[in-house]
mmCIF file of C-alpha atoms and ligand atoms in Angstrom:
data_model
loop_
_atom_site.group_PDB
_atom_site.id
_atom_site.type_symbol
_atom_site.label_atom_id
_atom_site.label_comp_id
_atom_site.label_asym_id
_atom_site.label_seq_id
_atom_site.Cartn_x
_atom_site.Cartn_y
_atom_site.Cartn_z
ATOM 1 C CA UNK A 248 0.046 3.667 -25.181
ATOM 2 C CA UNK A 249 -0.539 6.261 -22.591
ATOM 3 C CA UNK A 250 -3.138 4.528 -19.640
ATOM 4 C CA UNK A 251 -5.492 7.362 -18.747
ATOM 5 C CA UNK A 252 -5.914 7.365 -14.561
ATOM 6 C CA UNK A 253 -8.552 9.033 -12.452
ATOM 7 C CA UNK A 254 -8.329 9.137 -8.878
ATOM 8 C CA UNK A 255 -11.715 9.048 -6.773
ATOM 9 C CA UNK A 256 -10.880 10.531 -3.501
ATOM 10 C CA UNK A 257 -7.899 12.959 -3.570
ATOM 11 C CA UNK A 258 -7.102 11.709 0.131
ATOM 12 C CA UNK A 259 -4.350 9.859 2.029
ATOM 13 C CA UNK A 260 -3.873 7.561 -0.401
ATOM 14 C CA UNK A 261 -5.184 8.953 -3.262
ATOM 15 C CA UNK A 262 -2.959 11.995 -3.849
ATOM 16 C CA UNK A 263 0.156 9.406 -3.103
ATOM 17 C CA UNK A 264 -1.118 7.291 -6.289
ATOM 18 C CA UNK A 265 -1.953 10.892 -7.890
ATOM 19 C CA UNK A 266 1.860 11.509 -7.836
ATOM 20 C CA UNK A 267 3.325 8.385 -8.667
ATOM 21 C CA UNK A 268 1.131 7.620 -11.756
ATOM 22 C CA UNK A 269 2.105 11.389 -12.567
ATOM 23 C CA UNK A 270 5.656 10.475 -12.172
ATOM 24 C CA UNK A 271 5.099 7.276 -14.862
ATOM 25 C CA UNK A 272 6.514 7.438 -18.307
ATOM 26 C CA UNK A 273 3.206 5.394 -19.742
ATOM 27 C CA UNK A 274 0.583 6.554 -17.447
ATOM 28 C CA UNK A 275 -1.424 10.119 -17.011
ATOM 29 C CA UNK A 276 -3.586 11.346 -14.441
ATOM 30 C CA UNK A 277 -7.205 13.043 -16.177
ATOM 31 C CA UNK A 278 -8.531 13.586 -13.338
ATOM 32 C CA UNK A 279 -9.217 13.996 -9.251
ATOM 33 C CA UNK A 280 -12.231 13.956 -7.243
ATOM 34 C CA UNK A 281 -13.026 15.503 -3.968
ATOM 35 C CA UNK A 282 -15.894 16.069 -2.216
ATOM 36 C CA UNK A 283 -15.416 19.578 -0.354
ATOM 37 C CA UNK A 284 -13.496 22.560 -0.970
ATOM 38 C CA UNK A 285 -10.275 21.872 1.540
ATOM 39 C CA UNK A 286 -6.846 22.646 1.183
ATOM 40 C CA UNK A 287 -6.125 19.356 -0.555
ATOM 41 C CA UNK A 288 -8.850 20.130 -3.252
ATOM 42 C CA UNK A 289 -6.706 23.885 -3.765
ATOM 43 C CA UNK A 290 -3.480 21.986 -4.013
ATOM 44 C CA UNK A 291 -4.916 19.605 -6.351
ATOM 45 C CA UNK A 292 -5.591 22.316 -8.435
ATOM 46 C CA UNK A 293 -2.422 24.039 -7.391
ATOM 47 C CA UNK A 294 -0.422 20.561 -8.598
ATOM 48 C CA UNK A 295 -1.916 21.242 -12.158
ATOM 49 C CA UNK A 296 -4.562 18.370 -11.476
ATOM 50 C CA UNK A 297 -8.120 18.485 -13.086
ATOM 51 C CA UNK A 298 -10.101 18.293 -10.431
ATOM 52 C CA UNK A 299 -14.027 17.045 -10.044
ATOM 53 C CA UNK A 300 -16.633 17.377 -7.522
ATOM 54 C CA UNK A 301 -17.656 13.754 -6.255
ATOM 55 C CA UNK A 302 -20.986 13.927 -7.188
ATOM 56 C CA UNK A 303 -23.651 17.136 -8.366
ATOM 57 C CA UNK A 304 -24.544 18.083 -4.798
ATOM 58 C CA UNK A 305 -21.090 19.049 -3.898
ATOM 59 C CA UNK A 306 -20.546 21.396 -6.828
ATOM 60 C CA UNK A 307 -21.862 24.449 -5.421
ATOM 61 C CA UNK A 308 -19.809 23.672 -1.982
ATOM 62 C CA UNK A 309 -16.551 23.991 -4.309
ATOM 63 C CA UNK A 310 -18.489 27.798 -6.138
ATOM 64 C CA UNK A 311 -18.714 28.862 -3.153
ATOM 65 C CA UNK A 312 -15.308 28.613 -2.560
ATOM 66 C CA UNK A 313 -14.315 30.007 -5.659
ATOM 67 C CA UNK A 314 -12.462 26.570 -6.629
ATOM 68 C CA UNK A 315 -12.830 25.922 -9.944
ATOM 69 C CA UNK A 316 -14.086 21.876 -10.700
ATOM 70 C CA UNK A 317 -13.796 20.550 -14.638
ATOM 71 C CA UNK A 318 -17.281 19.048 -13.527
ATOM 72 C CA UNK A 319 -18.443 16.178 -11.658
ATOM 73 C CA UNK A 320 -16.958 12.210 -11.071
ATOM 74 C CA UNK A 321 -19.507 11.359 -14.310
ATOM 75 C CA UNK A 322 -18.007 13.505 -16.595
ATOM 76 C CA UNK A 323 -14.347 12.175 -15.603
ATOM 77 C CA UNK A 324 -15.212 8.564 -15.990
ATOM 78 C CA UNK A 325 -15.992 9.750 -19.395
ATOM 79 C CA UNK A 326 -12.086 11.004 -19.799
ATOM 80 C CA UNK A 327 -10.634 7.600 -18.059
ATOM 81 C CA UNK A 328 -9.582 4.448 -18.789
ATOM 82 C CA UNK A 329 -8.994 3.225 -15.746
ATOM 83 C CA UNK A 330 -10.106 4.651 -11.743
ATOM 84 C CA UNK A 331 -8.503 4.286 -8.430
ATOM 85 C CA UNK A 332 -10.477 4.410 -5.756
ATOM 86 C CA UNK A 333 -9.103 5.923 -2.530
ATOM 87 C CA UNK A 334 -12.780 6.779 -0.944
ATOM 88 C CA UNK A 335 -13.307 5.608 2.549
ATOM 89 C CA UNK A 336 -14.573 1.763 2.707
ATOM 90 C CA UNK A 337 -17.691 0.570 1.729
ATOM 91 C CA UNK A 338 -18.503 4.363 -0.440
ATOM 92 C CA UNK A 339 -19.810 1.522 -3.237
ATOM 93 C CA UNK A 340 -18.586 3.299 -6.681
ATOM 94 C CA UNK A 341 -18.631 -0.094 -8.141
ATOM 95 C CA UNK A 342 -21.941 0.214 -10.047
ATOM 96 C CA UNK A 343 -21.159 3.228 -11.368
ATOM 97 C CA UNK A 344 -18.009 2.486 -12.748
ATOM 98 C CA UNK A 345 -18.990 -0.922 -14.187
ATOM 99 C CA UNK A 346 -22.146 1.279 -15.728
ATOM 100 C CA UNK A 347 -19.323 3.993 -17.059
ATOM 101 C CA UNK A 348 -17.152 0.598 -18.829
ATOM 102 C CA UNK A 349 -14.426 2.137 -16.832
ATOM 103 C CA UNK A 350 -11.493 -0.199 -15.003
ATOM 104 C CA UNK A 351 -11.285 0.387 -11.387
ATOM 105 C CA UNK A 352 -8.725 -0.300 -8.419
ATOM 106 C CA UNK A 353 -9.826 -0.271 -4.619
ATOM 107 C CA UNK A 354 -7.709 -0.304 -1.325
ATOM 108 C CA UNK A 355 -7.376 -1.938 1.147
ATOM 109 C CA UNK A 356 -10.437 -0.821 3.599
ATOM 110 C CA UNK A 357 -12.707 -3.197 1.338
ATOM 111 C CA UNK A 358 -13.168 -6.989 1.804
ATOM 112 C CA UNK A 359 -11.689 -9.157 -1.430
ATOM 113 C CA UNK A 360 -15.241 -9.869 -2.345
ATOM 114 C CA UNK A 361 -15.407 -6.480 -3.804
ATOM 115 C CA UNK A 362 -13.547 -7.219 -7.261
ATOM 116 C CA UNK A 363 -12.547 -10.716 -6.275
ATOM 117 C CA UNK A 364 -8.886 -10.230 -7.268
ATOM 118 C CA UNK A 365 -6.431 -8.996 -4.157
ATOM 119 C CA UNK A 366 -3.370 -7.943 -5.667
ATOM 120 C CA UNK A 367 0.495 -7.815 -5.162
ATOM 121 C CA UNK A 368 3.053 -6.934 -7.411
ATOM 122 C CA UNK A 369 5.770 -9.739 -6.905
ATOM 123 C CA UNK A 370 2.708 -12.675 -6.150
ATOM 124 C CA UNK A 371 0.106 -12.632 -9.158
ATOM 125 C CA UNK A 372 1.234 -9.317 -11.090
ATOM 126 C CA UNK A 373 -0.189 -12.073 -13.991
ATOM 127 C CA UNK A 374 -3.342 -12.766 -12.133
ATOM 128 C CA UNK A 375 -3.806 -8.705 -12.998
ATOM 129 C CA UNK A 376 -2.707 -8.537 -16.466
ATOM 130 C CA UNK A 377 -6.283 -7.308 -18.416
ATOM 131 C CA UNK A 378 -8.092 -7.564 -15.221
ATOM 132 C CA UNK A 379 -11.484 -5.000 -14.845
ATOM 133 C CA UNK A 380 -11.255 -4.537 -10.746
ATOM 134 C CA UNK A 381 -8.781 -5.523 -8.161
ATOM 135 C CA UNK A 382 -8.308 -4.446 -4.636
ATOM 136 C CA UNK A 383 -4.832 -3.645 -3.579
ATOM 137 C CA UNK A 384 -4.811 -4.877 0.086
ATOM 138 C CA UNK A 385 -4.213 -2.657 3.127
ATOM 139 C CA UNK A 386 -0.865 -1.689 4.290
ATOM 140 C CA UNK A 387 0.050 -4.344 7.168
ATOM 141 C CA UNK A 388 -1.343 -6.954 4.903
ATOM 142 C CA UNK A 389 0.981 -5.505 2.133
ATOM 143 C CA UNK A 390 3.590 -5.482 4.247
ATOM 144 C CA UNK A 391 3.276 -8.690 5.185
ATOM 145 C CA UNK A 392 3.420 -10.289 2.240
ATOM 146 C CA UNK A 393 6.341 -8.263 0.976
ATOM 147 C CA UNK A 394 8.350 -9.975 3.627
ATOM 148 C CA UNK A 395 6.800 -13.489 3.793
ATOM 149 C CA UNK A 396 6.597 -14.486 -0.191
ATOM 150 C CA UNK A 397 10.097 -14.367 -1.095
ATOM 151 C CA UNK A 398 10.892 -16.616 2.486
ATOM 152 C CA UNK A 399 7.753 -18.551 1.267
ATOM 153 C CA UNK A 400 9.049 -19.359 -2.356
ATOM 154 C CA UNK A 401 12.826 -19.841 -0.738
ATOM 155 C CA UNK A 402 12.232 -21.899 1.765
ATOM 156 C CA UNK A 403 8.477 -22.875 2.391
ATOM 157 C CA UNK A 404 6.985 -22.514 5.865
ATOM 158 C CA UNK A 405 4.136 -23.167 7.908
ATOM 159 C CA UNK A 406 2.811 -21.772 11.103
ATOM 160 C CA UNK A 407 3.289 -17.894 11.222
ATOM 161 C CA UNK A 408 1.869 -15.615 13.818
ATOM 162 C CA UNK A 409 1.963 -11.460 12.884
ATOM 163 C CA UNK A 410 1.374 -9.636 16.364
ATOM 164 C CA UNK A 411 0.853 -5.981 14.622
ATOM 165 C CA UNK A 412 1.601 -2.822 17.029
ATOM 166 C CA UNK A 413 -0.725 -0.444 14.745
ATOM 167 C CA UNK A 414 -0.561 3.154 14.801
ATOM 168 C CA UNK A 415 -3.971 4.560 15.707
ATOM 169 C CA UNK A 416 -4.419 7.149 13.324
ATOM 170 C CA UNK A 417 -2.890 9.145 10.534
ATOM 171 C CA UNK A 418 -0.866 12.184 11.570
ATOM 172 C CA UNK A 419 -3.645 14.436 10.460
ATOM 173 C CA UNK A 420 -6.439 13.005 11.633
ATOM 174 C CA UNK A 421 -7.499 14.565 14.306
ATOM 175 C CA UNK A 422 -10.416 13.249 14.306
ATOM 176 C CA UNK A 423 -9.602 9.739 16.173
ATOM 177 C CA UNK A 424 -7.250 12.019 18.907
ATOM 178 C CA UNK A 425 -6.199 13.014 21.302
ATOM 179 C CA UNK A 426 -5.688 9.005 21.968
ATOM 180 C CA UNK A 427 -3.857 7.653 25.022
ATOM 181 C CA UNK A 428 -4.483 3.882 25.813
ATOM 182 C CA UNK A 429 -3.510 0.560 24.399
ATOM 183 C CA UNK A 430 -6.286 -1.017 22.273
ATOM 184 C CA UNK A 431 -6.070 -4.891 21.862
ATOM 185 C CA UNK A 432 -7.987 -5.873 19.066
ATOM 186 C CA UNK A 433 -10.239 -8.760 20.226
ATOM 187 C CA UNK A 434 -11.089 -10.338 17.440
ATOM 188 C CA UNK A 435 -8.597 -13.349 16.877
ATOM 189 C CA UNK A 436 -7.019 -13.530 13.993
ATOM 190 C CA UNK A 437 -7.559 -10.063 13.345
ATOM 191 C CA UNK A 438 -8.553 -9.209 9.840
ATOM 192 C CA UNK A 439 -5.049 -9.174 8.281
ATOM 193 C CA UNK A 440 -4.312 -12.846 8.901
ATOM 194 C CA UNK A 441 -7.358 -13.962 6.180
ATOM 195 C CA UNK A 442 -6.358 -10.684 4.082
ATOM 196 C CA UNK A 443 -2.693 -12.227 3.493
ATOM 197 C CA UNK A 444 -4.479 -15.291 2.704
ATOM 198 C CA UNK A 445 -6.437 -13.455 -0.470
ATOM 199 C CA UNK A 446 -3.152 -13.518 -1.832
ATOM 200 C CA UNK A 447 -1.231 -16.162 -0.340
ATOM 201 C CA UNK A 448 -4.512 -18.851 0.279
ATOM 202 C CA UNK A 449 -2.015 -21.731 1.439
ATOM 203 C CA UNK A 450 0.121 -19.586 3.872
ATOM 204 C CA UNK A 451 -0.332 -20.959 7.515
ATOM 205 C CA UNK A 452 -0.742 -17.395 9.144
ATOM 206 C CA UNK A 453 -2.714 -16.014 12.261
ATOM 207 C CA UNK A 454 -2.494 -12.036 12.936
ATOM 208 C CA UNK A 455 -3.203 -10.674 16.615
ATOM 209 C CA UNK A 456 -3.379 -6.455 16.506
ATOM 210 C CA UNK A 457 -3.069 -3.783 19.102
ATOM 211 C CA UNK A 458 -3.307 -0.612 18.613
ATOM 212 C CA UNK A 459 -0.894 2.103 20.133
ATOM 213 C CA UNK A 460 -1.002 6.080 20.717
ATOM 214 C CA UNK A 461 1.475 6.771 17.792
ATOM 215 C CA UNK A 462 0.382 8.058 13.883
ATOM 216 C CA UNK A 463 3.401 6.969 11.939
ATOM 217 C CA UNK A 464 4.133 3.620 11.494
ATOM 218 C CA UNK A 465 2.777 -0.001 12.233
ATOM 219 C CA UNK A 466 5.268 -2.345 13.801
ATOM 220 C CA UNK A 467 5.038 -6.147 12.982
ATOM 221 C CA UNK A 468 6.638 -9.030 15.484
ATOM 222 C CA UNK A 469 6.564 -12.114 12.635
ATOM 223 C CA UNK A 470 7.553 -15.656 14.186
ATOM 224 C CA UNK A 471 7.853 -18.576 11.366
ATOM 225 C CA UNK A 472 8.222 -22.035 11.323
ATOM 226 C CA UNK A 473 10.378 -22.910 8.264
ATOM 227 C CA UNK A 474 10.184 -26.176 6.754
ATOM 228 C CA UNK A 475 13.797 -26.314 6.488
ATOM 229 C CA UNK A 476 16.723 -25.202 8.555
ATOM 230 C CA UNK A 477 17.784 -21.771 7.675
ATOM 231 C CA UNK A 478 20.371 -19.159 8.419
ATOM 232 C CA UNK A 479 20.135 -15.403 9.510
ATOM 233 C CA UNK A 480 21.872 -15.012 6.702
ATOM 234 C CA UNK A 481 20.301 -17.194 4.298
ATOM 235 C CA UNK A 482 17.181 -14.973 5.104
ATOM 236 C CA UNK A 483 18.679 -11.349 4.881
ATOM 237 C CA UNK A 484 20.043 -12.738 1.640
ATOM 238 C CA UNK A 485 16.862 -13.592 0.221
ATOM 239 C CA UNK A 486 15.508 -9.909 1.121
ATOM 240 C CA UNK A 487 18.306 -7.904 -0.095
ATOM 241 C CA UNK A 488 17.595 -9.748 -3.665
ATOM 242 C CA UNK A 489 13.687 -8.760 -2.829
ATOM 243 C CA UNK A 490 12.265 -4.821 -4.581
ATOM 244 C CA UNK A 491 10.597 -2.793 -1.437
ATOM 245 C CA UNK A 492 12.676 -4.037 1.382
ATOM 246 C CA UNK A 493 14.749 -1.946 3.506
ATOM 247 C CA UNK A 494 17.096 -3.319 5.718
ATOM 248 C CA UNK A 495 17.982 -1.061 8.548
ATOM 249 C CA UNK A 496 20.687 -1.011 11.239
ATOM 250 C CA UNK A 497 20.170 -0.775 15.486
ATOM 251 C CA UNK A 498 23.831 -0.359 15.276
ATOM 252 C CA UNK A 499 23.695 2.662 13.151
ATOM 253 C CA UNK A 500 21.168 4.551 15.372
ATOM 254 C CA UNK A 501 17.521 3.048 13.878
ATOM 255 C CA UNK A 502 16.636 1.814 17.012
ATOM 256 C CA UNK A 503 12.757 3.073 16.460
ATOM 257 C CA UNK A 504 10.048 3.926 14.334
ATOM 258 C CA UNK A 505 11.135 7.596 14.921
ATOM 259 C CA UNK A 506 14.430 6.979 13.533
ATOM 260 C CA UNK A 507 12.993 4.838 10.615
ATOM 261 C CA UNK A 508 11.000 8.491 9.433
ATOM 262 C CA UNK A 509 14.173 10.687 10.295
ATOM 263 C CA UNK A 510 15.726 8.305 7.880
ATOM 264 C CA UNK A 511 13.023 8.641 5.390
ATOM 265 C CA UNK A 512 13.055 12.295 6.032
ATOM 266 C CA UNK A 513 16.965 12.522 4.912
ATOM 267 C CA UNK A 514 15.700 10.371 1.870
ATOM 268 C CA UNK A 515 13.934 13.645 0.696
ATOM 269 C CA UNK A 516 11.116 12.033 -0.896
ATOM 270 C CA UNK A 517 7.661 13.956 -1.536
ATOM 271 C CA UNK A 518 5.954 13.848 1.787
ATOM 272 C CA UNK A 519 9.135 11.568 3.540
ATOM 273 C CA UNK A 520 7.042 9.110 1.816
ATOM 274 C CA UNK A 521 9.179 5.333 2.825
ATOM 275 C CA UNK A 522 7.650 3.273 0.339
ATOM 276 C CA UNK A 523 9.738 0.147 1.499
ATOM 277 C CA UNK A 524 9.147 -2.372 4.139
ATOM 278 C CA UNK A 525 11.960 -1.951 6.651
ATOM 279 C CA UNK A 526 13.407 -5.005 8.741
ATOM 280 C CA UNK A 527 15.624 -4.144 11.258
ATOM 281 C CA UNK A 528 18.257 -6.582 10.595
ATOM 282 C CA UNK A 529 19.636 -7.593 14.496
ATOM 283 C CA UNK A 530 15.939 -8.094 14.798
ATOM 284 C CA UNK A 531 16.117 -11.263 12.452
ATOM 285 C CA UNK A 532 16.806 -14.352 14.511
ATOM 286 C CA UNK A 533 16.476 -18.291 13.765
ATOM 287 C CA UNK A 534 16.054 -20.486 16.582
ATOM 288 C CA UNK A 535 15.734 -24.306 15.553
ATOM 289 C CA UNK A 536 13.604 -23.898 12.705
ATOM 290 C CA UNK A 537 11.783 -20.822 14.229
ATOM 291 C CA UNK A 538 12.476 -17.503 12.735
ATOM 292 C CA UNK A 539 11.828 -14.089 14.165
ATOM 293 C CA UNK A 540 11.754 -10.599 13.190
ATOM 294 C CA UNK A 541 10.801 -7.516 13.135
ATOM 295 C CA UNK A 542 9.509 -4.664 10.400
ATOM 296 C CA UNK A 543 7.798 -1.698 10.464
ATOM 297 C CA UNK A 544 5.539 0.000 7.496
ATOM 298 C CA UNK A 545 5.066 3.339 6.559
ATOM 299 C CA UNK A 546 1.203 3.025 6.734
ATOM 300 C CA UNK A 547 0.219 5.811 3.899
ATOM 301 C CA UNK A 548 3.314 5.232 1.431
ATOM 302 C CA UNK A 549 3.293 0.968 1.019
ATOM 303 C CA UNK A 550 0.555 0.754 -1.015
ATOM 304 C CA UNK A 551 1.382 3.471 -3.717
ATOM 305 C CA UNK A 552 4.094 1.200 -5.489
ATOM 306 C CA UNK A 553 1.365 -1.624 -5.898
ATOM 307 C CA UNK A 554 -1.556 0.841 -7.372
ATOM 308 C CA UNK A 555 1.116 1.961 -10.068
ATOM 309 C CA UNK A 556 1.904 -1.967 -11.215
ATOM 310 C CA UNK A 557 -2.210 -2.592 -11.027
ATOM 311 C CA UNK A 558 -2.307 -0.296 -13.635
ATOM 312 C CA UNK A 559 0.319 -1.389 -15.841
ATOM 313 C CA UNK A 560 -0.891 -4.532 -15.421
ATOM 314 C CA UNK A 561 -4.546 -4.270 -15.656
ATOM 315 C CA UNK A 562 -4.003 -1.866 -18.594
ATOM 316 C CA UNK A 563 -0.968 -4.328 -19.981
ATOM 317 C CA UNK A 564 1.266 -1.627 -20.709
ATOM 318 C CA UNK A 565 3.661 -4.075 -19.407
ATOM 319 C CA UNK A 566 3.195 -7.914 -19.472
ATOM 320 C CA UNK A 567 6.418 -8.775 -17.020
ATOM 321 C CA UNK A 568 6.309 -8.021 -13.367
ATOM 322 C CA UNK A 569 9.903 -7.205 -12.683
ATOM 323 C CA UNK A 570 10.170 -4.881 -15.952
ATOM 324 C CA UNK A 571 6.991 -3.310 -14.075
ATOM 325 C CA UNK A 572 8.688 -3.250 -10.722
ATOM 326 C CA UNK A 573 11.535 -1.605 -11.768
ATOM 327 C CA UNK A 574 9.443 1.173 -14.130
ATOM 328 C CA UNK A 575 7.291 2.066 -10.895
ATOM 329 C CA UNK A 576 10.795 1.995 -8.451
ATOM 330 C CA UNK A 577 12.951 4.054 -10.517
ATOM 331 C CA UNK A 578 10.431 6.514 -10.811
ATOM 332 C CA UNK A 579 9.894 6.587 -6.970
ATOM 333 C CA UNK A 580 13.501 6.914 -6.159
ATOM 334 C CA UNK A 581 13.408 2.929 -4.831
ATOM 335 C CA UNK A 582 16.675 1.194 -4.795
ATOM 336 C CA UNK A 583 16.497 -1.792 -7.210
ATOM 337 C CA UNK A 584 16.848 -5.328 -5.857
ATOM 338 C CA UNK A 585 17.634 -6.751 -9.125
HETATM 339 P P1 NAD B 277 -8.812 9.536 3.539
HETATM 340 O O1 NAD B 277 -9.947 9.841 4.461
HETATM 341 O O2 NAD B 277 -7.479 10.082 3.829
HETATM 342 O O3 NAD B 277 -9.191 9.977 2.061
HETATM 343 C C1 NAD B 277 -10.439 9.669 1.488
HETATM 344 C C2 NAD B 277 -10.738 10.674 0.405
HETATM 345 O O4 NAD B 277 -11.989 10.364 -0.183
HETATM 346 C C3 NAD B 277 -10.841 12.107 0.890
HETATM 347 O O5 NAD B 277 -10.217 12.922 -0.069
HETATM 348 C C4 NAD B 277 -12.324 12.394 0.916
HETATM 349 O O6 NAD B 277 -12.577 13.742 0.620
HETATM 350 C C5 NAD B 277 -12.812 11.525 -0.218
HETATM 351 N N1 NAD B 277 -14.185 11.068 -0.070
HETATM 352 C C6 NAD B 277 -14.878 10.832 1.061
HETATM 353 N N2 NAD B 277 -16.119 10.375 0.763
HETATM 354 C C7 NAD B 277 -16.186 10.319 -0.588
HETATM 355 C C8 NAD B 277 -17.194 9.938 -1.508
HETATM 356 N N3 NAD B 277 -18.366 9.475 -1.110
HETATM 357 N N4 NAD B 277 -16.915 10.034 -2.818
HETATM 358 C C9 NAD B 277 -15.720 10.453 -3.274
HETATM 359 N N5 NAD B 277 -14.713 10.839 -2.438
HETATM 360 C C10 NAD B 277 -14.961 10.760 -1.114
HETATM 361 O O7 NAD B 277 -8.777 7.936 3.420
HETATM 362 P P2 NAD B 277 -7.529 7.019 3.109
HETATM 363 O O8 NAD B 277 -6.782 6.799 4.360
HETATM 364 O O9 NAD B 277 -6.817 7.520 1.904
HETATM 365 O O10 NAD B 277 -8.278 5.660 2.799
HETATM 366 C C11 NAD B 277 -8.782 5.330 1.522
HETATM 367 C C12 NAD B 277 -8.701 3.835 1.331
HETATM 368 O O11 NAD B 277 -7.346 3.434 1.434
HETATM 369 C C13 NAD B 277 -9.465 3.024 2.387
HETATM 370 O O12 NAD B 277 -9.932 1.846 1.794
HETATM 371 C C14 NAD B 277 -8.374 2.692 3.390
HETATM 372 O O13 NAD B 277 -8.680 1.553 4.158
HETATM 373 C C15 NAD B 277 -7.201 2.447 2.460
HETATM 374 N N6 NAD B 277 -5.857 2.550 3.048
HETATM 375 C C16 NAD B 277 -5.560 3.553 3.912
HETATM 376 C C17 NAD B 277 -4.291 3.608 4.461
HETATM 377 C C18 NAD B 277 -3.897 4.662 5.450
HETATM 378 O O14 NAD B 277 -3.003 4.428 6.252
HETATM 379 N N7 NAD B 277 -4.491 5.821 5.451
HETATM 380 C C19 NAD B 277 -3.327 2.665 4.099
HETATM 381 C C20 NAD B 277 -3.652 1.682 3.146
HETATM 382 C C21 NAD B 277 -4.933 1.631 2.640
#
């Protein structure tokens, strides 16, 4: 069976998941919606993608424009088995897609209420399998959990504390810039602490965020409390074995999040897209039964890997998780873990 995937919202994140499900043996894309005639609608179109206008009132903006739409988001949720929704927060499709018998994914910008499911591909890929909605959770909470499950299931822990150094926009959204200050975020935990926890309910975990004048990359400080004595190599162990981790090297020049791009520029992925959580591996130190280290995440390419295994498992085109995993990875050009 071939899954049939629209995309609502050809955006950031959208034309990411556009791509990958593209770049899926078992999966096809019918369809993309925008909402005005920009350059991302013409390469849409230029990509070989169907595209839709969002809704009737934006057809004629797309005419006008002389960029040709396949017809509007109701007719494609006619041609779909399953949506992802990359819309800004809170655009409330969910009506209309449950009134269309249509599956849907949402991201991160939307509380777990939403579908009532918060996915992750290594935690409750089963959870998923069959599922109607889910919500793939934002990309420091993804990011989080990437790193603190497989330490979790190893060893067990209990009092972690995230400080997130968060870039303050995308790189082109000008719409938040020019930007120069330091932005704490005063609300304590910040959002991302409870949004592990719609995963991971029993992990101990409080989040504090700043925000910083940068667009590429977040930067996480993670301190843990194990509940047994571990190693620095006990834990580096455990994350090598671990799919969408990538240890990097101070010694070898990544002393930065402007070396961690250069690096996933030299990758040569679409759009230097680093799909992996990197830990810089001097940053990883135990102290007592304390642990501490660092990571940084690629903000618009972490969540794409998880959309693709939603759909395989919400559609059941594939009923194991790693067999998933390692469908989703190869086709990304992610180094398998096992
Ligand atoms: P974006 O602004 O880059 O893209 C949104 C897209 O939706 C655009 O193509 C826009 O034209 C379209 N759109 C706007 N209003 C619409 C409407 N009413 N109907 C249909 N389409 C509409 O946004 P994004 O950054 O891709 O964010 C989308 C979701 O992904 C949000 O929930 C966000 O929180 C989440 N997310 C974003 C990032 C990130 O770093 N950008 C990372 C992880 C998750």
């Amino acid at each position: 069976m071939t899954a049939k995937v629209a995309i609502n919202g050809y955006g950031t994140i959208g034309k990411r998941v556009a791509d990958a499900v593209r770049a899926q043996e078992d999966m096809e894309v019918v369809g993309v919606t925008k909402t005005r005639p920009t350059f991302e609608a013409r390469m849409a179109v230029s990509k070989g993608f169907d595209l839709y206008a969002a809704s009737k009132d934006n057809v004629a903006g797309f005419k006008g424009a002389g960029i040709e739409v396949s017809g509007t988001l109701e007719d494609l949720l006619g041609e779909a088995d399953i949506i992802v929704d990359g819309t800004p927060k809170g655009s409330g499709y969910r009506a209309q897609y449950e009134e269309a018998g249509i599956k849907a994914i949402w991201q991160g910008g939307e509380k777990h209420e939403l579908t009532g499911l918060s996915f992750n591909s290594q935690v409750n890929f089963e959870a998923a399998l069959g599922a109607a909605y889910l919500r793939v959770p934002s990309c420091n909470t993804t990011g989080l959990i990437r790193t603190l499950y497989p330490l979790q299931v190893a060893f067990g822990m209990k009092e972690i504390l995230a400080v997130m150094v968060r870039r303050a926009a995308d790189p082109w959204d000008t719409r938040r810039g020019p930007i120069n200050a330091i932005e704490p975020v005063l609300t304590m935990p910040s959002h991302h602490g409870p949004d592990v926890q719609s995963v991971l309910p029993d992990l101990d975990i409080q989040t504090i965020a700043v925000k910083v004048p940068t667009t590429i990359m977040h930067l996480h400080t993670v301190t843990a409390r194990m509940k047994r004595e571990v190693t620095v190599e006990e834990v580096l162990d455990v994350w090598r074995r671990t799919p969408r981790i990538r240890l990097v090297k101070g010694a070898e020049g990544v002393k930065s999040t402007a070396q961690v791009m250069e690096l996933a520029r030299d990758l040569a992925r679409p759009r230097s897209d680093l799909f992996e959580i990197v830990v810089w591996e001097e940053g990883v130190n135990v102290k007592d039964r304390s642990l501490y280290y660092f990571q940084a995440v690629h903000q618009e390419a972490d969540v794409v890997p998880e959309n693709v295994d939603a759909i395989r498992a919400m559609m059941t085109l594939e009923e194991d998780k790693r067999e998933s995993i390692r469908k989703t990875d190869l086709s990304l050009g992610i180094p398998p873990a096992f």
